[in-house]
XYZ file of C-alpha atoms in Angstrom:
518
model
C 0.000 0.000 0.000
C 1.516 3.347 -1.230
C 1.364 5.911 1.780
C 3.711 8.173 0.107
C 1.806 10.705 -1.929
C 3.067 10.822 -5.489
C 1.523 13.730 -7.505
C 1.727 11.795 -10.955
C -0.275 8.480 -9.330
C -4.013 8.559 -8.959
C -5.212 10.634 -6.564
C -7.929 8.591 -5.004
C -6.058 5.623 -4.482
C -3.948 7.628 -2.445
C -6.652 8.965 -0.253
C -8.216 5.064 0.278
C -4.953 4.105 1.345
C -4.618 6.758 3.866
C -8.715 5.879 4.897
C -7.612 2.150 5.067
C -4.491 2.462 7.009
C -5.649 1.561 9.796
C -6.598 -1.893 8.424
C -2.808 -2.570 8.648
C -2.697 -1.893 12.115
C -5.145 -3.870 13.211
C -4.193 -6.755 11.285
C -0.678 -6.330 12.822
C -2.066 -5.583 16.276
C -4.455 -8.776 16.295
C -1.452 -10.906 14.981
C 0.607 -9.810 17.692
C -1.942 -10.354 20.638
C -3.279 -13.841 19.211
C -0.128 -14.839 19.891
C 0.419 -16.177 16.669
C 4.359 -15.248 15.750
C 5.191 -17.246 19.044
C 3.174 -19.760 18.381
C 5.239 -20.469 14.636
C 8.562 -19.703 16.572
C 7.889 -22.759 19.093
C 6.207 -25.179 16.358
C 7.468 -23.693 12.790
C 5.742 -25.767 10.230
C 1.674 -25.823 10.872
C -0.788 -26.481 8.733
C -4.074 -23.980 8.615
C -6.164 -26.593 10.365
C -2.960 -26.904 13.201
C -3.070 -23.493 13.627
C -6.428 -22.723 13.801
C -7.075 -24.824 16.104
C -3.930 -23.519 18.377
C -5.114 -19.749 17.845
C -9.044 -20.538 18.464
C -9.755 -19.511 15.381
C -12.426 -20.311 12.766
C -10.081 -22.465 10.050
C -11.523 -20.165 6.794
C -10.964 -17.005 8.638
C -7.871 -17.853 10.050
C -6.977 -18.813 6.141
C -7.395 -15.668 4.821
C -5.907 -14.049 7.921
C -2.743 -16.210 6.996
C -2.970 -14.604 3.117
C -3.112 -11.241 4.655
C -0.219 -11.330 7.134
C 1.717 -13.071 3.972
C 1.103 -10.065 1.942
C 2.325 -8.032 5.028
C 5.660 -9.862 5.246
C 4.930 -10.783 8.322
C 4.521 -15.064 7.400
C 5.768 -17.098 4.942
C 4.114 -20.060 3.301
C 5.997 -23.840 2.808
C 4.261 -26.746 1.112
C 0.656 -25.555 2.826
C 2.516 -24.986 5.926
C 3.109 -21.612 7.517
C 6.092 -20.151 9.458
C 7.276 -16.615 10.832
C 9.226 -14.714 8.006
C 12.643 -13.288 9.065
C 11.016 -10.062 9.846
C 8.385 -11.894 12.493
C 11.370 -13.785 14.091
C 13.703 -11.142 14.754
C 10.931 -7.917 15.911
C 8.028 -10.061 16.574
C 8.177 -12.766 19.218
C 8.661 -12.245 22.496
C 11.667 -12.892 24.648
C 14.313 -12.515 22.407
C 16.512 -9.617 22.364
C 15.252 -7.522 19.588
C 11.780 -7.761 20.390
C 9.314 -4.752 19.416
C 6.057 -5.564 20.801
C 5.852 -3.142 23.825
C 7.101 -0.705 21.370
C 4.357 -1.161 19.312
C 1.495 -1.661 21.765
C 2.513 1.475 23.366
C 2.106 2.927 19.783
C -1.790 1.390 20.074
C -2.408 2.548 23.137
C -1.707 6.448 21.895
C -5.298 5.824 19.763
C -7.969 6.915 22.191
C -5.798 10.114 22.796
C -5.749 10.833 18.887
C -9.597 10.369 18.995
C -9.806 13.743 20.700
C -7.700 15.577 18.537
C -10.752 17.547 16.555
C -11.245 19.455 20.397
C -7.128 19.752 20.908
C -7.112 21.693 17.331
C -10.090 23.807 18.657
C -8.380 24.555 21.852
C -4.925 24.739 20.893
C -3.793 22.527 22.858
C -4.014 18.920 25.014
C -7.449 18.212 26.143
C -7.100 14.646 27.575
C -5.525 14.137 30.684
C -4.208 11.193 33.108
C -6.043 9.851 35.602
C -4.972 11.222 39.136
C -6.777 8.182 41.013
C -4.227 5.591 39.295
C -2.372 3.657 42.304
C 1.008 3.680 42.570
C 1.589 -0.247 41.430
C -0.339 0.712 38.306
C 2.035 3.867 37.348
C 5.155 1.737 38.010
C 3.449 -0.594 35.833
C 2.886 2.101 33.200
C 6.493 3.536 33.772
C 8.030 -0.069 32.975
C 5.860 -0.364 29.669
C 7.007 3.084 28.365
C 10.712 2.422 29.331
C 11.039 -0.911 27.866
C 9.393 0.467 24.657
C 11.445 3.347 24.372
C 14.388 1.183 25.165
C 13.645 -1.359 22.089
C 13.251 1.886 20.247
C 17.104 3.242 20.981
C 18.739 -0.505 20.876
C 17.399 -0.538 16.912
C 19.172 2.772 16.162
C 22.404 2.121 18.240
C 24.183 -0.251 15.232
C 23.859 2.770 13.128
C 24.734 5.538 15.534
C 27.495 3.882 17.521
C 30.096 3.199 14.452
C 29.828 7.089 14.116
C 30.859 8.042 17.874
C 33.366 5.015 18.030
C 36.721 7.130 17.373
C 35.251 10.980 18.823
C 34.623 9.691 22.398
C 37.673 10.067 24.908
C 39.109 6.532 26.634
C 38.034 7.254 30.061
C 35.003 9.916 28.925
C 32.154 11.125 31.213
C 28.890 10.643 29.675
C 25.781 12.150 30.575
C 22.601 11.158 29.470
C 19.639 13.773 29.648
C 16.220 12.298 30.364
C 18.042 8.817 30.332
C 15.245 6.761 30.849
C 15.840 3.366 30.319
C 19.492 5.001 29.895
C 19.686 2.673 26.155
C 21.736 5.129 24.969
C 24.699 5.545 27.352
C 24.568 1.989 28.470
C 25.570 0.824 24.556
C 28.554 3.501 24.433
C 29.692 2.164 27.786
C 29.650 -1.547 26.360
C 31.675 0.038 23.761
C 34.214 1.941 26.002
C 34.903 0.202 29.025
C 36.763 2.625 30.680
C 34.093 5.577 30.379
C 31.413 6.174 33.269
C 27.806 7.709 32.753
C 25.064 9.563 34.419
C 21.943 8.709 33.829
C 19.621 11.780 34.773
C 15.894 11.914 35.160
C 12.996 12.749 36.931
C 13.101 11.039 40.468
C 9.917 9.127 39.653
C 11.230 7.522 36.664
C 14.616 6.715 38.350
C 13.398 3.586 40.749
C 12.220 2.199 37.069
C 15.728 3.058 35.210
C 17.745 0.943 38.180
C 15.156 -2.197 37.488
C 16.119 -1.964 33.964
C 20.132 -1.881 34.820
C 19.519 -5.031 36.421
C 19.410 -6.711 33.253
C 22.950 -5.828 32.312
C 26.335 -6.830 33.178
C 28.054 -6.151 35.940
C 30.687 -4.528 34.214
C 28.299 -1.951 33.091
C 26.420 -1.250 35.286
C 29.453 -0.257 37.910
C 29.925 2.203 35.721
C 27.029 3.735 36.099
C 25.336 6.862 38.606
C 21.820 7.922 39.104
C 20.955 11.925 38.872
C 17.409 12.762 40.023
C 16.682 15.912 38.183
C 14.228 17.483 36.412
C 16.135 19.016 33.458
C 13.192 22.015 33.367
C 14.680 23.543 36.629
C 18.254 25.410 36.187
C 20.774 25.192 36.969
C 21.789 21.567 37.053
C 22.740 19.632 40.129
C 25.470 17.216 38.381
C 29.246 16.444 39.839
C 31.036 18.280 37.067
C 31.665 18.494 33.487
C 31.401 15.890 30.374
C 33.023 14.553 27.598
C 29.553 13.942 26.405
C 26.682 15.232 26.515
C 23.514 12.738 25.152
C 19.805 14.272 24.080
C 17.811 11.590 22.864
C 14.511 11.918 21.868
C 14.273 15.231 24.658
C 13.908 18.598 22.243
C 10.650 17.175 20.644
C 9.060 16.756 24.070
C 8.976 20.857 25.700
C 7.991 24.096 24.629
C 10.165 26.198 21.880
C 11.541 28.055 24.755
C 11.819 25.291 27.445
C 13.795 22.910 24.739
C 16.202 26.184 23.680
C 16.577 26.512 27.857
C 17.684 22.734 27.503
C 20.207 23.089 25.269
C 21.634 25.538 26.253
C 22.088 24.402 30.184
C 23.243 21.232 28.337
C 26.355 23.128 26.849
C 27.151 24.780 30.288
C 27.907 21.187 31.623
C 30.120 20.335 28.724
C 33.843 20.054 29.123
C 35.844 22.047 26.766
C 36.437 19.708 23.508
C 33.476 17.511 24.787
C 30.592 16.055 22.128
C 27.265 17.194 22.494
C 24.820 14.737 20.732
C 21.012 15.022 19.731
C 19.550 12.788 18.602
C 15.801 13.444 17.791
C 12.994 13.355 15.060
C 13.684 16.882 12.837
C 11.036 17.978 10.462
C 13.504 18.505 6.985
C 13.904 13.914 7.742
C 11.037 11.687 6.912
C 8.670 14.637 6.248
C 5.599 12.866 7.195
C 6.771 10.985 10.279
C 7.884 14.036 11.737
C 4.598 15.883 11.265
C 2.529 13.195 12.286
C 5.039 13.366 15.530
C 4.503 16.887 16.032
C 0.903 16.197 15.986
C 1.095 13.157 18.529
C 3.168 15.595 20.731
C 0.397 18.220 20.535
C -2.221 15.625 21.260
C -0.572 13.984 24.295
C 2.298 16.490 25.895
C 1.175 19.333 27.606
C 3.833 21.799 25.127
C 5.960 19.102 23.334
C 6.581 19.649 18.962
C 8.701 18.406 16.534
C 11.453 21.005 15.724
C 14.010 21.394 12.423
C 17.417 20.681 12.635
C 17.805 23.600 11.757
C 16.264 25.725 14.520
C 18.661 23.298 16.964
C 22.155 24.130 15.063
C 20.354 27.746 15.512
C 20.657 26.905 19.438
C 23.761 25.496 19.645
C 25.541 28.194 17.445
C 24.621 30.631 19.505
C 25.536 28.676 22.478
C 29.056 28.731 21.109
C 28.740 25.523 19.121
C 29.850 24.139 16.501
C 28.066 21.881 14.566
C 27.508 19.460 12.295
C 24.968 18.886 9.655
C 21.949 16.756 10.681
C 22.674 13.421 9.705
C 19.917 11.039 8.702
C 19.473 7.794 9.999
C 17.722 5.073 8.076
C 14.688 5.243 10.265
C 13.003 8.384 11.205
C 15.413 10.139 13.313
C 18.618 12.296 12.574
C 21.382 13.612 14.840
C 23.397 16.502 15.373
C 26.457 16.464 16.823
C 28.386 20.031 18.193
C 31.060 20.818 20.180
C 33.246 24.024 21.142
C 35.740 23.399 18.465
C 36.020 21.530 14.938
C 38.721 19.891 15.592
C 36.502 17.859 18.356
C 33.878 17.220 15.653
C 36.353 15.594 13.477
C 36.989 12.035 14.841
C 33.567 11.646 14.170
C 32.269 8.695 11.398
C 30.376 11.077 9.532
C 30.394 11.476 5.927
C 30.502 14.789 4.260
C 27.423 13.423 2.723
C 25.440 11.925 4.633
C 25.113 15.644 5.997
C 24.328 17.294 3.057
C 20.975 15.375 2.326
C 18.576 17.154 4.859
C 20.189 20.784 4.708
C 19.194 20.426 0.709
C 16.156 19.150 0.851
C 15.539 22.564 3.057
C 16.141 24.157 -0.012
C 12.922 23.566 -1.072
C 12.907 20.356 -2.904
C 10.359 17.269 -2.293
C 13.105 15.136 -2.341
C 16.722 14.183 -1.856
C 17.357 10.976 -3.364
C 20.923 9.265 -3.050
C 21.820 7.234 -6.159
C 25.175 5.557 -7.126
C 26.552 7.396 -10.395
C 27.088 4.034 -12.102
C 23.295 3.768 -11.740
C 22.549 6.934 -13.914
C 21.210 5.616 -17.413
C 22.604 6.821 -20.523
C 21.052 6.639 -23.714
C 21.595 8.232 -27.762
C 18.058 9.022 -28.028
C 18.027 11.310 -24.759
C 20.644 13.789 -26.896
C 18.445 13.281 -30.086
C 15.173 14.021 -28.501
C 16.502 17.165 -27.090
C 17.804 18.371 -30.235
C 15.213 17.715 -32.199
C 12.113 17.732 -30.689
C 12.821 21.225 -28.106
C 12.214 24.390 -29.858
C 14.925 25.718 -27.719
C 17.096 23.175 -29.268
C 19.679 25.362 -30.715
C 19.634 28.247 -28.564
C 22.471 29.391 -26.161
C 20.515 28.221 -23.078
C 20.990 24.836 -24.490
C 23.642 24.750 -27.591
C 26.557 23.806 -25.072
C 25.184 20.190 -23.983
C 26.642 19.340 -27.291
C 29.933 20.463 -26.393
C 30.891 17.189 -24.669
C 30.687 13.700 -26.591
C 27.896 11.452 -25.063
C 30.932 9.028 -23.643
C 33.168 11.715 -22.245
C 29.877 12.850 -20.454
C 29.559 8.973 -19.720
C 32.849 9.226 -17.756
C 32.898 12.550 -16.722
C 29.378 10.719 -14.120
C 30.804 7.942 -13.381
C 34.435 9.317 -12.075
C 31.850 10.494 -8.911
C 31.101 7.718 -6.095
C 28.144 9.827 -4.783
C 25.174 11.609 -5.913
C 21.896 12.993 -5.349
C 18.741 12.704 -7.458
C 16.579 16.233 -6.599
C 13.576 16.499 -7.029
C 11.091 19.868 -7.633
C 8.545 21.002 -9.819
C 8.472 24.021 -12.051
C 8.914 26.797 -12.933
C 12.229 25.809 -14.952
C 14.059 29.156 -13.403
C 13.235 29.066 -9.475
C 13.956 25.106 -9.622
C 16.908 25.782 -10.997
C 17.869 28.347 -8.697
C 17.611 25.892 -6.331
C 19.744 23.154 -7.896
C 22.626 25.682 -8.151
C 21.995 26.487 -4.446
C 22.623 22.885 -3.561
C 25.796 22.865 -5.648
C 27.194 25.443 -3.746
C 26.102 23.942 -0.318
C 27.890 20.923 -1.286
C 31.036 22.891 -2.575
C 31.100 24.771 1.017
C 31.041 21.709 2.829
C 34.044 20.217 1.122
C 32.847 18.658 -1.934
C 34.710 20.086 -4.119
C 34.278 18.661 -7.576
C 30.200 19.320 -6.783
C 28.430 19.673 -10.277
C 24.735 19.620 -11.377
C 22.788 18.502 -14.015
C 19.499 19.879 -14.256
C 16.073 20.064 -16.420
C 15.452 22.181 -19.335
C 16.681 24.825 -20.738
C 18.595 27.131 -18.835
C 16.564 30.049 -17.456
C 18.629 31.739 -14.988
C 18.615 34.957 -16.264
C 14.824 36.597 -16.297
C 16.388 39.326 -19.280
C 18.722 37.001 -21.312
C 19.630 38.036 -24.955
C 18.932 34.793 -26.891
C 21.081 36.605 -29.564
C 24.240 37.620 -27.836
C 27.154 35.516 -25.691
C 26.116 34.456 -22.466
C 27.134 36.938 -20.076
C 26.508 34.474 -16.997
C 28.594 31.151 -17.412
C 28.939 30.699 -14.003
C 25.773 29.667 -13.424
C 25.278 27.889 -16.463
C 24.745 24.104 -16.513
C 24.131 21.489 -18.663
C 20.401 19.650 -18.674
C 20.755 15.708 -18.346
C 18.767 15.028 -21.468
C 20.633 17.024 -23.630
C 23.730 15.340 -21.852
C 22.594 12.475 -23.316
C 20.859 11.301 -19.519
C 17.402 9.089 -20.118
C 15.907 10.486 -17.340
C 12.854 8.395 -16.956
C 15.217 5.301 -16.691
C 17.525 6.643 -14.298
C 14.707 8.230 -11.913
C 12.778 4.694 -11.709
C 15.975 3.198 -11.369
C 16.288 5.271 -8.477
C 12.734 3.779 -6.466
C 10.402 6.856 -8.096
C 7.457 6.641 -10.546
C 7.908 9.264 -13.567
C 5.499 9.221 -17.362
C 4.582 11.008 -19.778
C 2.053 13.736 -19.174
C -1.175 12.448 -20.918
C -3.352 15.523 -20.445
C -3.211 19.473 -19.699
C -2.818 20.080 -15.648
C -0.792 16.938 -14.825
C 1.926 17.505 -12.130
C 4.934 18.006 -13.852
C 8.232 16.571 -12.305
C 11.931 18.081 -12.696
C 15.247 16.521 -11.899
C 18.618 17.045 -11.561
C 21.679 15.085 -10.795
C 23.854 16.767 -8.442
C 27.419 14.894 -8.513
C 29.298 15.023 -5.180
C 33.047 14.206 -4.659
């Protein structure tokens, strides 16, 4: 099911999905408490009727229940037997390390709060609100729940972050981890350094819940490990000292504009000179919808919690005295950005020039920032010859100079680069190009030096250009891929998007360009 909106796909099917979406849910939800994915990991190998009658359900329904979660991924089907697919055994059954399914019933349990959310748009703000008659067992109950699913959260991120913070954090490095919870996040760097030690603040009620979870790792560890009750609202601090580094996981999105700016900044007091702050958070410029749909589920059930851009945090931190990095995407929906009082601190970090570049582009206005391997860009004679001859701009100045470069010099000229981005925008032809030419530049002043663009259609920089005289603006002149010889529609689907021909008047129209990095 596409959720993804894609202007050049049909419309209504778009909408359904988005009516429907909560069919997947409940399929996965109803799976998960049926106990079925444990019930394949113990006894792989069931037949319908087997299962069925293990699940108490009706054997037709349970069938095309089977068909369903198949579809889903979820179970895979072996000479009229069924078994958990990869995905199932690994997230989905419980006990084993990399389980989800707290994370995803606390997800469920957000639903009756999102029910209310046509009277929290009307008043501007939350309108439902926890019991106060809840017992105490209950809460630490509740506390436990939201720990452990935050926890599973972090310990699916930490492969990717941890390779990046590897060589940037001191041998015997204080760590302090702000609104620790289940303290995930520290705990993984100190299984990584063994001679570093962390502080794990947070709220003294959340605390007695934080040392129940420690009890579940090593000894080692956990030695190396001290309890701060704080709230990190009230200034200054109370902490022993100053750190190496500084942790803010999944904290910005949760206060107010000025409480979270008050928060970073008391966070760069405690930092040691040449120390690493980190944050680590949903931004708004990374997985688009996510983020908004965040932002909404923080409006809905914190009292003054949004999703911010990484951009408004660099803001922050620069004028904390930071220095920063750009935000750097993670595969899932969260980003970090890392800062510190010097560059030189920022440099042992694993980061790629671009893997920083991606969301600070995208900010430039376009829908989309697509990596792609150079090798993968498709070349074709036709592209050239259906620019020259079926354009009307064909031999003009804004496009004579494609021509200036044989199709295979142009063919090896692309594939000297090892990175590249696929941008996406729509017209008009000058302000997207205006854009694509911003990039370039933003790529150049990061360090990639050999940056160059490729972009759609004729060139249209300048509003008063003399189609009859020299160009007087070369320097912002760049060749279009199809007149490079580039078959666009090739390389694009090639890519994971969905480009044709416009059939009628009105259609969206789609540009790209190919921005080459090095």
């Amino acid at each position: 099911m596409q959720i993804k909106y894609d202007p050049q796909a049909e419309g209504g099917q778009y909408l359904e999905n988005l009516a429907t979406a909560y069919w997947i849910s409940d399929t996965l939800f109803t799976a998960l408490d049926s106990g079925l994915f444990d019930v394949l990991n113990q006894t792989p190998n069931l037949s319908t009727p087997a299962l069925s009658k293990k699940l108490q359900f009706s054997e037709d329904a349970c069938r095309r229940f089977l068909a369903l979660l198949q579809t889903m991924g979820l179970v895979d089907c072996f000479e009229n037997t069924w078994l958990n697919s990869t995905l199932s055994n690994r997230y989905l059954v419980s006990g084993l390390p990399d389980y989800q399914g707290g994370n995803l019933r606390w997800r469920r349990d957000l639903q009756p709060q999102w029910e209310t959310l046509p009277e929290v748009l009307a008043a501007g703000t939350r309108t439902h609100f926890p019991q106060d008659d809840v017992s105490d067992e209950a809460m630490d109950r509740r506390r436990l729940e939201y720990l452990k699913a935050m926890d599973a959260v972090i310990r699916q991120k930490m492969p990717e972050i941890l390779p990046m913070l590897q060589n940037a954090i001191p041998r015997k490095a204080a760590i302090l981890d702000v609104g620790a919870g289940s303290g995930g996040f520290a705990l993984n760097l100190l299984a990584q350094h063994p001679n570093a030690r962390a502080t794990l603040m947070d709220i003294r009620q959340i605390l007695p819940t934080t040392q129940k979870l420690l009890d579940s790792w090593p000894s080692c560890i956990v030695d190396r490990v001290d309890l701060c009750a704080q709230n990190i609202l009230d200034t200054p601090w109370k902490t022993r000292g100053g750190y190496d580094v500084i942790l803010l996981s999944n904290i910005i999105h949760a206060t107010s504009t000025k409480e979270s700016a008050a928060v970073l900044k008391e966070a760069r007091a405690h930092l040691n000179p040449g120390g690493l702050l980190v944050v680590h958070d949903f931004f708004t410029e990374h997985w688009s919808l996510k983020s908004h749909l965040s932002d909404i589920n923080m409006l809905v059930n914190t009292y003054n919690g949004r999703a911010f851009s990484a951009a408004w945090v660099k803001t922050q931190l620069k004028d904390a005295g930071l220095v920063t990095t750009g935000p750097v995407a993670l595969q899932s929906d969260t980003a970090l950005v890392f800062a510190s009082d010097t560059a030189k601190s920022l440099a042992p970090l694993t980061v790629s020039t671009v893997s920083q570049l991606a969301l600070p582009i995208r900010d430039l206005g376009f829908f989309d920032v697509i990596p792609i391997d150079p090798r993968e860009v498709v070349f074709a004679p036709f592209a050239r010859n259906k620019c020259q001859f079926g354009c009307r701009s064909a031999d003009d100045k804004t496009c004579i100079h494609n021509r200036d470069l044989p199709l295979e010099e142009t063919r090896k000229q692309v594939r000297s680069y090892h990175r590249a981005f696929l941008l996406r925008g729509e017209p008009p032809t000058d302000t997207f190009q205006r854009k694509v030419l911003a990039a370039e530049a933003l790529a150049f002043k990061a360090g990639c030096y050999k940056a160059f663009a490729y972009w759609a259609g004729p060139c249209s920089i300048c509003p008063d250009c003399d189609l009859s005289a020299p160009c007087t603006n070369p320097t912002h002149h760049r060749p279009s891929m199809e007149g490079s010889g580039i078959d666009v529609f090739a390389t694009v689907r090639k890519a994971g998007e969905t480009l044709h021909t416009l059939k009628a008047k009105g259609e969206v129209i789609k540009y790209y360009a190919l921005l080459l990095l090095e």
